[in-house]
CSV table of C-alpha atoms in Angstrom, one decimal:
chain,number,residue,atom,x,y,z
Q,1,MET,CA,193.9,162.5,-23.8
Q,2,ALA,CA,193.6,165.3,-21.1
Q,3,SER,CA,191.3,165.3,-18.2
Q,4,ILE,CA,189.7,168.0,-15.8
Q,5,ALA,CA,190.4,167.8,-12.2
Q,6,ARG,CA,188.3,169.8,-9.5
Q,7,ASP,CA,189.8,171.1,-6.5
Q,8,SER,CA,187.8,171.5,-3.0
Q,9,GLY,CA,187.8,175.2,-3.6
Q,10,GLY,CA,186.2,175.3,-6.8
Q,11,SER,CA,189.3,175.6,-8.9
Q,12,LYS,CA,189.8,173.4,-11.9
Q,13,ARG,CA,192.9,172.2,-13.6
Q,14,ILE,CA,193.8,170.0,-16.8
Q,15,GLN,CA,196.0,167.2,-16.4
Q,16,PHE,CA,197.8,165.1,-19.0
Q,17,VAL,CA,200.7,162.7,-19.7
Q,18,ASN,CA,203.0,163.9,-22.4
Q,19,GLY,CA,205.0,162.0,-25.0
Q,20,ASP,CA,207.8,161.2,-22.6
Q,21,GLY,CA,205.4,159.8,-19.9
Q,22,GLU,CA,205.6,162.8,-17.6
Q,23,ARG,CA,202.3,164.2,-15.9
Q,24,LYS,CA,201.7,167.7,-16.4
Q,25,THR,CA,199.1,170.1,-15.0
Q,26,ILE,CA,197.7,173.4,-16.1
Q,27,ARG,CA,195.8,175.4,-13.5
Q,28,LEU,CA,192.7,177.2,-14.8
Q,29,GLY,CA,191.3,178.6,-11.7
Q,30,LYS,CA,187.7,179.0,-10.9
Q,31,VAL,CA,186.3,179.0,-14.3
Q,32,PRO,CA,182.9,177.5,-15.7
Q,33,VAL,CA,182.9,173.9,-16.6
Q,34,LYS,CA,182.1,174.6,-20.2
Q,35,ALA,CA,185.2,177.0,-20.6
Q,36,ALA,CA,187.4,174.1,-18.8
Q,37,GLU,CA,186.0,171.7,-21.3
Q,38,THR,CA,186.8,174.0,-24.2
Q,39,PHE,CA,190.2,174.5,-22.7
Q,40,LYS,CA,190.7,170.7,-22.4
Q,41,LEU,CA,189.6,170.0,-26.2
Q,42,ARG,CA,192.3,172.7,-27.3
Q,43,VAL,CA,195.0,171.1,-25.1
Q,44,GLU,CA,194.5,167.8,-26.5
Q,45,LYS,CA,194.9,169.3,-30.0
Q,46,LEU,CA,198.0,170.9,-28.9
Q,47,LEU,CA,199.2,167.5,-27.8
Q,48,ALA,CA,198.4,165.8,-31.1
Q,49,CYS,CA,200.4,168.6,-32.9
Q,50,THR,CA,203.3,168.0,-30.7
Q,51,ALA,CA,203.1,164.1,-30.9
Q,52,THR,CA,203.0,164.2,-34.9
Q,53,GLY,CA,205.2,167.2,-35.4
Q,54,GLN,CA,202.3,169.1,-37.4
Q,55,PRO,CA,201.8,172.8,-37.1
Q,56,MET,CA,198.8,174.4,-35.6
Q,57,ASP,CA,195.8,175.3,-37.8
Q,58,ALA,CA,194.9,178.8,-38.0
Q,59,GLN,CA,192.2,178.6,-35.5
Q,60,LEU,CA,194.2,177.0,-32.9
Q,61,ALA,CA,197.2,179.3,-33.6
Q,62,ALA,CA,194.9,182.5,-33.1
Q,63,TRP,CA,193.6,181.2,-29.8
Q,64,VAL,CA,197.1,180.5,-28.6
Q,65,GLY,CA,198.2,184.1,-29.7
Q,66,ASP,CA,195.3,185.6,-27.9
Q,67,LEU,CA,196.1,184.0,-24.6
Q,68,PRO,CA,196.8,186.3,-21.6
Q,69,GLU,CA,200.5,186.2,-20.7
Q,70,LYS,CA,200.2,184.1,-17.6
Q,71,MET,CA,198.0,181.5,-19.1
Q,72,HIS,CA,200.3,181.4,-22.2
Q,73,GLU,CA,203.4,180.9,-19.7
Q,74,ARG,CA,201.6,177.9,-18.1
Q,75,LEU,CA,201.2,176.3,-21.6
Q,76,ALA,CA,205.0,176.9,-22.1
Q,77,ARG,CA,205.8,175.3,-18.9
Q,78,ALA,CA,203.9,172.2,-19.8
Q,79,ASP,CA,206.0,172.1,-23.0
Q,80,LEU,CA,202.8,172.5,-25.2
Q,81,VAL,CA,203.9,175.8,-27.0
Q,82,GLU,CA,207.1,177.8,-27.2
Q,83,PRO,CA,207.7,180.7,-24.7
Q,84,ARG,CA,207.0,184.1,-26.2
Q,85,ALA,CA,209.7,186.4,-27.2
Q,86,GLY,CA,211.3,188.2,-24.1
Q,87,ALA,CA,209.8,185.5,-21.7
Q,88,ALA,CA,212.3,185.0,-19.0
Q,89,ILE,CA,213.3,181.4,-18.3
Q,90,VAL,CA,214.2,180.9,-14.6
Q,91,THR,CA,217.1,178.7,-14.0
Q,92,LEU,CA,217.9,176.8,-10.9
Q,93,GLY,CA,220.9,179.1,-10.3
Q,94,GLY,CA,218.6,182.2,-10.6
Q,95,LEU,CA,216.2,180.7,-8.2
Q,96,LEU,CA,218.9,180.0,-5.5
Q,97,GLU,CA,220.2,183.4,-5.9
Q,98,ARG,CA,217.0,185.1,-5.5
Q,99,TYR,CA,216.0,182.9,-2.5
Q,100,LYS,CA,219.4,183.7,-0.8
Q,101,SER,CA,219.0,187.3,-1.2
Q,102,ALA,CA,215.3,187.4,0.0
Q,103,SER,CA,216.1,185.3,3.2
Q,104,THR,CA,216.8,186.8,6.5
Q,105,VAL,CA,218.3,184.0,8.6
Q,106,LYS,CA,221.1,183.8,11.0
Q,107,PRO,CA,224.6,183.1,9.6
Q,108,SER,CA,224.5,179.4,11.0
Q,109,THR,CA,221.1,178.8,9.1
Q,110,ARG,CA,222.5,180.5,6.0
Q,111,ALA,CA,225.3,178.1,6.1
Q,112,ALA,CA,222.9,175.1,6.3
Q,113,TYR,CA,220.9,176.6,3.4
Q,114,LYS,CA,224.2,176.7,1.2
Q,115,GLN,CA,225.0,173.1,1.8
Q,116,THR,CA,221.5,172.2,0.3
Q,117,MET,CA,222.0,174.7,-2.6
Q,118,ASP,CA,225.4,173.3,-3.4
Q,119,SER,CA,224.0,169.8,-3.7
Q,120,LEU,CA,221.2,171.1,-6.0
Q,121,ARG,CA,223.7,172.9,-8.2
Q,122,GLU,CA,225.9,169.9,-8.2
Q,123,HIS,CA,223.3,167.4,-9.1
Q,124,PHE,CA,221.0,169.5,-11.5
Q,125,GLY,CA,223.5,172.2,-12.9
Q,126,ASP,CA,223.0,176.1,-12.5
Q,127,ASP,CA,221.5,176.4,-16.1
Q,128,ARG,CA,218.7,173.9,-15.4
Q,129,PRO,CA,215.4,175.6,-16.1
Q,130,ILE,CA,213.3,175.0,-12.9
Q,131,ARG,CA,210.0,174.2,-14.8
Q,132,SER,CA,211.7,171.3,-16.3
Q,133,ILE,CA,212.5,169.6,-12.8
Q,134,THR,CA,209.9,167.1,-12.2
Q,135,SER,CA,208.8,165.1,-9.2
Q,136,GLU,CA,210.7,162.2,-10.5
Q,137,ASP,CA,213.9,164.4,-10.6
Q,138,ALA,CA,213.4,165.6,-7.1
Q,139,ASP,CA,213.1,161.8,-5.9
Q,140,LYS,CA,216.4,161.1,-7.9
Q,141,TRP,CA,218.2,164.0,-6.2
Q,142,ARG,CA,217.0,162.6,-2.7
Q,143,SER,CA,218.5,159.2,-3.7
Q,144,TRP,CA,221.6,160.8,-4.9
Q,145,ILE,CA,222.5,162.6,-1.7
Q,146,ALA,CA,221.6,159.4,0.4
Q,147,ASP,CA,224.1,157.4,-1.7
Q,148,PRO,CA,227.8,157.8,-0.7
Q,149,GLU,CA,229.0,156.2,-4.1
Q,150,GLN,CA,226.8,158.7,-6.2
Q,151,CYS,CA,227.5,162.0,-4.4
Q,152,GLY,CA,230.9,161.3,-3.0
Q,153,ARG,CA,230.0,161.7,0.6
Q,154,THR,CA,228.4,160.0,3.5
Q,155,LEU,CA,225.6,162.0,5.0
Q,156,ALA,CA,223.8,161.3,8.3
Q,157,PRO,CA,220.1,160.5,8.1
Q,158,ALA,CA,219.5,163.9,10.1
Q,159,THR,CA,221.6,165.8,7.5
Q,160,ILE,CA,219.6,164.2,4.5
Q,161,ALA,CA,216.3,165.2,6.2
Q,162,LYS,CA,217.5,168.8,6.7
Q,163,ARG,CA,218.5,169.2,3.0
Q,164,VAL,CA,215.1,167.9,1.9
Q,165,PHE,CA,213.5,170.3,4.2
Q,166,VAL,CA,215.5,173.3,2.8
Q,167,ALA,CA,214.9,172.0,-0.8
Q,168,ARG,CA,211.0,172.0,-0.3
Q,169,ALA,CA,211.3,175.6,1.1
Q,170,ILE,CA,213.0,176.9,-1.8
Q,171,PHE,CA,210.7,175.3,-4.3
Q,172,LYS,CA,207.7,176.3,-2.1
Q,173,ARG,CA,208.9,180.0,-2.4
Q,174,ALA,CA,209.3,179.6,-6.2
Q,175,VAL,CA,205.7,178.5,-6.3
Q,176,ARG,CA,204.5,181.7,-4.1
Q,177,TRP,CA,206.5,183.8,-6.6
Q,178,GLU,CA,204.7,182.3,-9.4
Q,179,LEU,CA,207.7,181.0,-11.2
Q,180,ILE,CA,206.2,177.5,-11.3
Q,181,GLU,CA,202.9,175.9,-11.0
Q,182,SER,CA,203.7,173.5,-8.2
Q,183,SER,CA,206.8,172.3,-6.5
Q,184,PRO,CA,208.3,168.9,-7.5
Q,185,PHE,CA,209.6,168.4,-4.0
Q,186,ILE,CA,206.2,168.0,-2.6
Q,187,GLY,CA,206.0,164.6,-0.9
Q,188,VAL,CA,209.8,163.9,-1.4
Q,189,ARG,CA,210.5,161.7,2.0
Q,190,ALA,CA,212.6,163.6,4.2
Q,191,GLY,CA,212.9,161.5,7.5
Q,192,SER,CA,213.7,162.7,11.0
Q,193,GLN,CA,216.3,165.3,11.9
Q,194,ALA,CA,217.0,163.7,15.2
Q,195,ASN,CA,220.2,161.5,15.3
Q,196,PRO,CA,220.1,159.2,18.4
Q,197,ASP,CA,223.4,157.6,17.5
Q,198,ARG,CA,225.0,161.1,18.4
Q,199,SER,CA,223.3,161.4,21.7
Q,200,ALA,CA,225.1,161.0,24.9
Q,201,TYR,CA,224.3,161.7,28.5
Q,202,VAL,CA,227.2,163.5,30.5
Q,203,SER,CA,227.2,162.5,34.0
Q,204,ARG,CA,227.8,165.0,36.8
Q,205,GLU,CA,230.8,162.9,37.8
Q,206,THR,CA,232.3,163.4,34.3
Q,207,ILE,CA,231.4,167.2,34.2
Q,208,GLN,CA,233.1,167.6,37.3
Q,209,ALA,CA,236.2,166.0,36.2
Q,210,VAL,CA,235.9,168.4,33.2
Q,211,LEU,CA,235.5,171.6,35.4
Q,212,ASP,CA,238.5,170.4,37.5
Q,213,ALA,CA,240.6,170.4,34.2
Q,214,CYS,CA,239.4,173.8,32.9
Q,215,PRO,CA,242.3,176.3,32.5
Q,216,ASP,CA,240.4,179.3,34.0
Q,217,ALA,CA,237.2,180.5,35.6
Q,218,GLU,CA,235.7,181.5,32.2
Q,219,TRP,CA,236.0,178.0,30.8
Q,220,ARG,CA,234.4,176.7,33.9
Q,221,ALA,CA,231.5,179.2,33.3
Q,222,ILE,CA,231.1,178.0,29.7
Q,223,VAL,CA,230.9,174.5,30.8
Q,224,ALA,CA,228.8,175.0,33.9
Q,225,LEU,CA,226.2,177.4,31.9
Q,226,THR,CA,225.7,174.7,29.1
Q,227,ARG,CA,225.5,171.6,31.5
Q,228,PHE,CA,223.6,173.3,34.5
Q,229,ALA,CA,221.5,175.9,33.0
Q,230,GLY,CA,221.0,174.3,29.5
Q,231,LEU,CA,222.3,177.5,27.7
Q,232,ARG,CA,222.9,177.2,24.0
Q,233,CYS,CA,226.8,177.7,23.3
Q,234,PRO,CA,228.2,179.9,22.1
Q,235,SER,CA,225.1,182.0,21.1
Q,236,GLU,CA,223.3,182.2,24.5
Q,237,VAL,CA,226.4,182.1,26.7
Q,238,GLY,CA,228.1,184.8,24.7
Q,239,LEU,CA,225.2,187.2,25.0
Q,240,LEU,CA,224.9,186.7,28.9
Q,241,ARG,CA,225.7,189.9,31.0
Q,242,TRP,CA,226.0,190.5,34.6
Q,243,SER,CA,223.1,192.5,34.6
Q,244,ASP,CA,221.1,189.4,33.6
Q,245,VAL,CA,222.2,187.7,36.8
Q,246,ASN,CA,219.6,188.0,39.8
Q,247,TRP,CA,221.6,186.6,42.7
Q,248,GLU,CA,218.7,187.4,45.2
Q,249,ARG,CA,216.0,185.4,43.4
Q,250,GLY,CA,218.5,182.7,41.8
Q,251,ARG,CA,217.6,183.4,38.3
Q,252,LEU,CA,219.2,184.2,34.9
Q,253,THR,CA,217.6,186.1,32.2
Q,254,VAL,CA,218.7,184.3,28.7
Q,255,ARG,CA,218.6,186.1,25.2
Q,256,SER,CA,218.3,183.4,22.5
Q,257,PRO,CA,219.2,184.4,18.9
Q,258,LYS,CA,217.9,180.9,17.7
Q,259,THR,CA,214.4,181.5,18.9
Q,260,ALA,CA,214.2,185.5,18.5
Q,261,GLY,CA,211.9,185.1,15.5
Q,262,HIS,CA,209.2,183.5,17.4
Q,263,GLU,CA,206.8,185.5,19.5
Q,264,GLY,CA,207.3,185.3,23.0
Q,265,HIS,CA,210.4,183.2,22.8
Q,266,ALA,CA,213.4,185.9,22.4
Q,267,VAL,CA,214.0,186.0,26.3
Q,268,ARG,CA,213.5,183.3,29.0
Q,269,VAL,CA,214.4,182.9,32.6
Q,270,VAL,CA,216.3,179.9,34.0
Q,271,PRO,CA,217.2,179.1,37.6
Q,272,ILE,CA,220.7,179.3,39.0
Q,273,VAL,CA,221.2,175.8,40.5
Q,274,PRO,CA,223.9,175.7,43.3
Q,275,GLU,CA,226.6,174.1,41.1
Q,276,LEU,CA,226.3,177.0,38.9
Q,277,ARG,CA,226.1,179.7,41.4
Q,278,SER,CA,229.5,179.0,43.0
Q,279,ILE,CA,231.3,179.1,39.4
Q,280,LEU,CA,229.5,182.1,38.6
Q,281,LEU,CA,230.6,183.8,41.7
Q,282,ASP,CA,234.1,182.9,41.2
Q,283,VAL,CA,233.9,184.5,37.7
Q,284,PHE,CA,232.5,187.7,38.9
Q,285,GLU,CA,235.4,187.9,41.7
Q,286,HIS,CA,237.9,187.7,38.9
Q,287,ALA,CA,235.9,189.8,36.3
Q,288,THR,CA,237.6,193.0,35.2
Q,289,VAL,CA,236.0,196.1,36.5
Q,290,GLY,CA,233.4,197.5,34.1
Q,291,GLU,CA,233.2,194.2,32.2
Q,292,GLU,CA,229.5,193.6,31.4
Q,293,GLN,CA,229.9,190.2,29.5
Q,294,VAL,CA,230.0,187.3,31.7
Q,295,VAL,CA,232.5,185.4,29.4
Q,296,PRO,CA,234.5,188.1,27.6
Q,297,ARG,CA,236.1,185.6,25.4
Q,298,LEU,CA,233.1,184.8,23.4
Q,299,LYS,CA,233.4,188.5,22.1
Q,300,ASP,CA,235.4,187.0,19.3
Q,301,PRO,CA,233.0,184.9,17.1
Q,302,ARG,CA,236.0,183.1,15.6
Q,303,ALA,CA,236.9,181.6,19.0
Q,304,ASN,CA,237.4,177.9,18.4
Q,305,LEU,CA,235.6,176.4,21.4
Q,306,ARG,CA,235.3,172.8,20.1
Q,307,THR,CA,239.1,172.3,19.7
Q,308,GLN,CA,239.8,173.6,23.2
Q,309,MET,CA,237.0,171.7,24.9
Q,310,GLN,CA,238.5,168.4,23.3
Q,311,ARG,CA,241.8,169.1,25.0
Q,312,ILE,CA,240.1,170.1,28.5
Q,313,ILE,CA,238.1,166.6,28.1
Q,314,ALA,CA,241.2,164.9,27.3
Q,315,ARG,CA,243.0,166.4,30.2
Q,316,ALA,CA,240.2,165.3,32.4
Q,317,GLY,CA,241.0,161.8,31.3
Q,318,GLU,CA,237.5,161.4,29.7
Q,319,THR,CA,236.6,160.5,26.2
Q,320,PRO,CA,235.1,163.2,24.0
Q,321,TRP,CA,231.3,162.6,23.5
Q,322,PRO,CA,229.7,163.6,20.0
Q,323,ARG,CA,228.2,167.1,19.8
Q,324,LEU,CA,230.1,168.4,22.6
Q,325,PHE,CA,228.0,171.4,23.6
Q,326,HIS,CA,224.6,170.0,22.4
Q,327,ASN,CA,224.7,167.1,24.6
Q,328,LEU,CA,225.7,169.0,27.5
Q,329,ARG,CA,222.6,171.0,27.0
Q,330,ALA,CA,220.6,167.8,26.5
Q,331,SER,CA,221.9,166.2,29.6
Q,332,CYS,CA,220.7,169.3,31.6
Q,333,ALA,CA,217.4,168.8,29.9
Q,334,CYS,CA,217.3,165.0,31.1
Q,335,ASP,CA,218.1,166.1,34.6
Q,336,TRP,CA,215.5,168.8,34.9
Q,337,VAL,CA,212.7,166.7,33.4
Q,338,GLU,CA,213.3,164.0,35.9
Q,339,GLN,CA,213.0,166.6,38.6
Q,340,PHE,CA,210.2,169.0,37.4
Q,341,PRO,CA,207.1,169.0,35.0
Q,342,ALA,CA,207.9,168.5,31.4
Q,343,HIS,CA,206.5,171.8,30.6
Q,344,VAL,CA,208.6,173.7,33.2
Q,345,ALA,CA,212.0,172.0,32.1
Q,346,ALA,CA,210.8,173.0,28.4
Q,347,GLY,CA,210.2,176.5,29.4
Q,348,TRP,CA,213.5,176.8,31.0
Q,349,LEU,CA,215.3,175.3,28.0
Q,350,GLY,CA,213.4,177.5,25.6
Q,351,HIS,CA,211.7,174.8,23.6
Q,352,SER,CA,208.5,172.7,23.3
Q,353,PRO,CA,208.1,169.3,25.3
Q,354,LEU,CA,207.7,167.7,21.7
Q,355,ILE,CA,211.1,169.2,20.5
Q,356,ALA,CA,212.7,167.9,23.9
Q,357,ALA,CA,211.3,164.4,23.4
Q,358,GLN,CA,212.7,164.3,19.7
Q,359,HIS,CA,216.2,165.9,20.2
Q,360,TYR,CA,217.0,166.0,24.0
Q,361,LEU,CA,215.7,163.5,26.2
Q,362,GLN,CA,217.6,160.0,26.7
Q,363,THR,CA,217.0,156.7,28.0
Q,364,ARG,CA,220.0,155.8,30.1
Q,365,ASP,CA,221.2,152.6,31.9
Q,366,GLU,CA,220.2,154.3,35.2
Q,367,HIS,CA,216.4,154.1,34.4
Q,368,PHE,CA,216.9,150.2,33.7
Q,369,ASN,CA,218.7,149.7,37.0
Q,370,LEU,CA,216.2,151.9,38.7
Q,371,ALA,CA,213.2,149.7,37.5
Q,372,ALA,CA,215.3,146.6,38.2
Q,373,GLY,CA,216.1,147.6,41.8
Q,374,LEU,CA,219.9,147.7,41.0
Q,375,GLU,CA,222.4,150.3,41.9
Q,376,ALA,CA,224.4,151.5,38.9
Q,377,GLN,CA,227.8,150.0,40.0
Q,378,ASP,CA,229.8,149.2,43.1
Q,379,SER,CA,233.4,150.0,43.5
Q,380,ASN,CA,234.4,146.9,41.5
Q,381,GLY,CA,232.2,147.9,38.6
Q,382,GLU,CA,229.5,145.3,39.5
Q,383,ALA,CA,225.8,146.0,39.6
Q,384,VAL,CA,224.6,146.0,43.2
Q,385,GLN,CA,220.9,144.7,44.0
Q,386,LYS,CA,218.7,146.4,46.4
Q,387,SER,CA,216.1,145.0,48.8
Q,388,GLY,CA,212.6,144.9,47.8
Q,389,ALA,CA,211.8,147.6,50.2
Q,390,GLU,CA,214.5,149.8,49.1
Q,391,CYS,CA,213.5,149.4,45.5
Q,392,GLY,CA,209.8,150.1,46.2
Q,393,ALA,CA,210.7,153.2,48.1
Q,394,ARG,CA,212.9,154.4,45.3
Q,395,VAL,CA,210.2,153.8,42.7
Q,396,ALA,CA,207.6,155.3,44.8
Q,397,GLN,CA,209.9,158.4,45.1
Q,398,PHE,CA,210.6,158.5,41.3
Q,399,ALA,CA,207.0,158.1,40.6
Q,400,ALA,CA,206.1,161.0,42.8
Q,401,GLN,CA,208.7,163.2,41.2
Q,402,HIS,CA,207.5,162.4,37.6
Q,403,THR,CA,203.6,162.6,37.9
Q,404,SER,CA,202.3,165.2,35.8
Q,405,ALA,CA,199.8,167.7,36.9
Q,406,THR,CA,196.3,166.8,36.3
Q,407,VAL,CA,193.0,168.7,36.5
Q,408,ARG,CA,191.7,168.7,40.1
Q,409,THR,CA,188.3,169.2,41.3
Q,410,ASP,CA,189.0,170.2,44.7
Q,411,SER,CA,190.5,173.6,46.0
Q,412,HIS,CA,193.9,173.7,47.4
Q,413,GLN,CA,192.6,174.0,50.8
Q,414,SER,CA,190.4,170.9,50.7
Q,415,ILE,CA,193.5,168.7,49.7
Q,416,LYS,CA,195.3,167.1,52.9
Q,417,THR,CA,197.9,164.5,52.9
Q,418,PRO,CA,196.5,161.5,54.6
Q,419,ARG,CA,198.5,159.6,57.2
Q,420,ASN,CA,198.2,156.3,55.6
Q,421,THR,CA,197.6,157.0,52.0
Q,422,GLY,CA,198.1,153.3,50.9
Q,423,VAL,CA,198.1,152.9,47.1
Q,424,LEU,CA,196.4,155.6,45.5
Q,425,ARG,CA,196.4,157.4,42.1
Q,426,ALA,CA,198.4,160.5,41.9
Q,427,ASP,CA,195.2,162.5,41.0
Q,428,ALA,CA,193.1,161.0,43.7
Q,429,ASN,CA,191.3,163.6,45.8
Q,430,THR,CA,190.4,163.5,49.5
Q,431,ARG,CA,186.7,162.1,48.4
Q,432,GLU,CA,188.4,159.2,46.7
Q,433,SER,CA,190.6,158.2,49.6
Q,434,ALA,CA,187.6,158.2,51.9
Q,435,THR,CA,185.8,156.0,49.6
Q,436,ASN,CA,188.6,153.6,49.5
Q,437,LYS,CA,188.4,153.4,53.2
Q,438,GLU,CA,184.8,152.9,53.4
Q,439,SER,CA,185.2,150.0,50.8
Q,440,GLY,CA,187.7,148.4,52.9
Q,441,ARG,CA,185.2,148.2,55.8
Q,442,ARG,CA,182.6,146.8,53.7
Q,443,GLY,CA,184.7,144.0,52.7
Q,444,ILE,CA,185.7,145.2,49.3
Q,445,ARG,CA,189.2,144.3,48.2
Q,446,THR,CA,191.1,147.8,48.6
Q,447,PRO,CA,194.8,148.3,47.4
Q,448,GLU,CA,196.0,148.1,51.1
Q,449,GLY,CA,194.0,144.7,51.6
Q,450,ILE,CA,195.4,143.2,48.5
Q,451,ALA,CA,199.0,144.3,49.2
Q,452,SER,CA,198.6,142.7,52.6
Q,453,ARG,CA,198.1,139.2,51.2
Q,454,PHE,CA,201.5,139.2,49.4
Q,455,THR,CA,204.9,139.0,50.6
Q,456,VAL,CA,207.4,141.5,49.0
Q,457,CYS,CA,210.4,139.9,47.7
Q,458,PRO,CA,213.7,141.3,46.6
Q,459,VAL,CA,213.7,141.6,42.9
């Protein structure tokens, strides 16, 4: 039996389950209820003919023959009638080729698309008609790429998520091109593309050892621009020109191919921190006269930076970390977000605070040591405990550095730093401070009064 489903916009569709137990849908559009009921009855007759193998009667056959091309194609996709002569059957291979030719993406993105397309081809086959791929088939493909025994390789959860997202995009485009009625990949679980197991914070001590082991000034610039300016390597580092360096104002103009397609994100400005300035000056002094590119060796897109970077790290006596250049940029993001408001750090890095939280920011041992009042380690590798006063001062400083800006009701001129602030909220204005003092004179327990009743002991 078939049923009529109504969409919120007024459109109607016929739903039924075929002989193989698969749920099928035929979209009718915005039609009167009576027309939808008539269509439903004829669909039920077609189902009966399919189930029993009986031919259509003359009246039903005439109705099918008079259907518009688009509606007849929808019945054919639902396996209720045979496709009309000359009707093209779109295969998976044909869809993938059309999608690839219509995509205007960067080479790195195209490579990621190819991995997904190859897995779809391997699982379904190039000749598989796309209208025969069901939601159950899409779920089986998702299970297949996640099972090393089935697909023959082990994929990280982030890689699996990426492939699901690409498959969704491909079949969503097929719906827009009216090649299929709906995408079988809608609702397929993707998961997160973040991979915390491959995150690593590269400390300033480690990166200094790496800088000392670099063979020349250009390599020091590559490492420093990634670690201290948060540039993407090699794309953003390779595009940096000397005309982009503003020595007087201490700023770099960065062009980003990755975000160029997003309005207002093709160019950003980042600060030149002291560690980076000295290295850039050294590169500038050794640059060939007339050379515009800051790192000329990146003119060759075939340059194998990863292999050489691993050699440099080994020469420095350090262990290579996962995602060599990504984690340098992520370490820069961690340092900046601990010194500046989140939106400022995100703007310098060229992404949103949400993306930073998902893919860049990390919880490190130093955060636990700070909260517990411990130094990281002493010369013997043992944790050193601070006094309660030192711990409180450091935590107060940390909180002051990380307090986010809030909506103020006072003008900048009316806000004054009191001599004895006591324990106040970061967004307290001068009126609240005065109120706390008044409350103390009236005998109400103020934060200062409460604090005076307790003895601060070391943690």
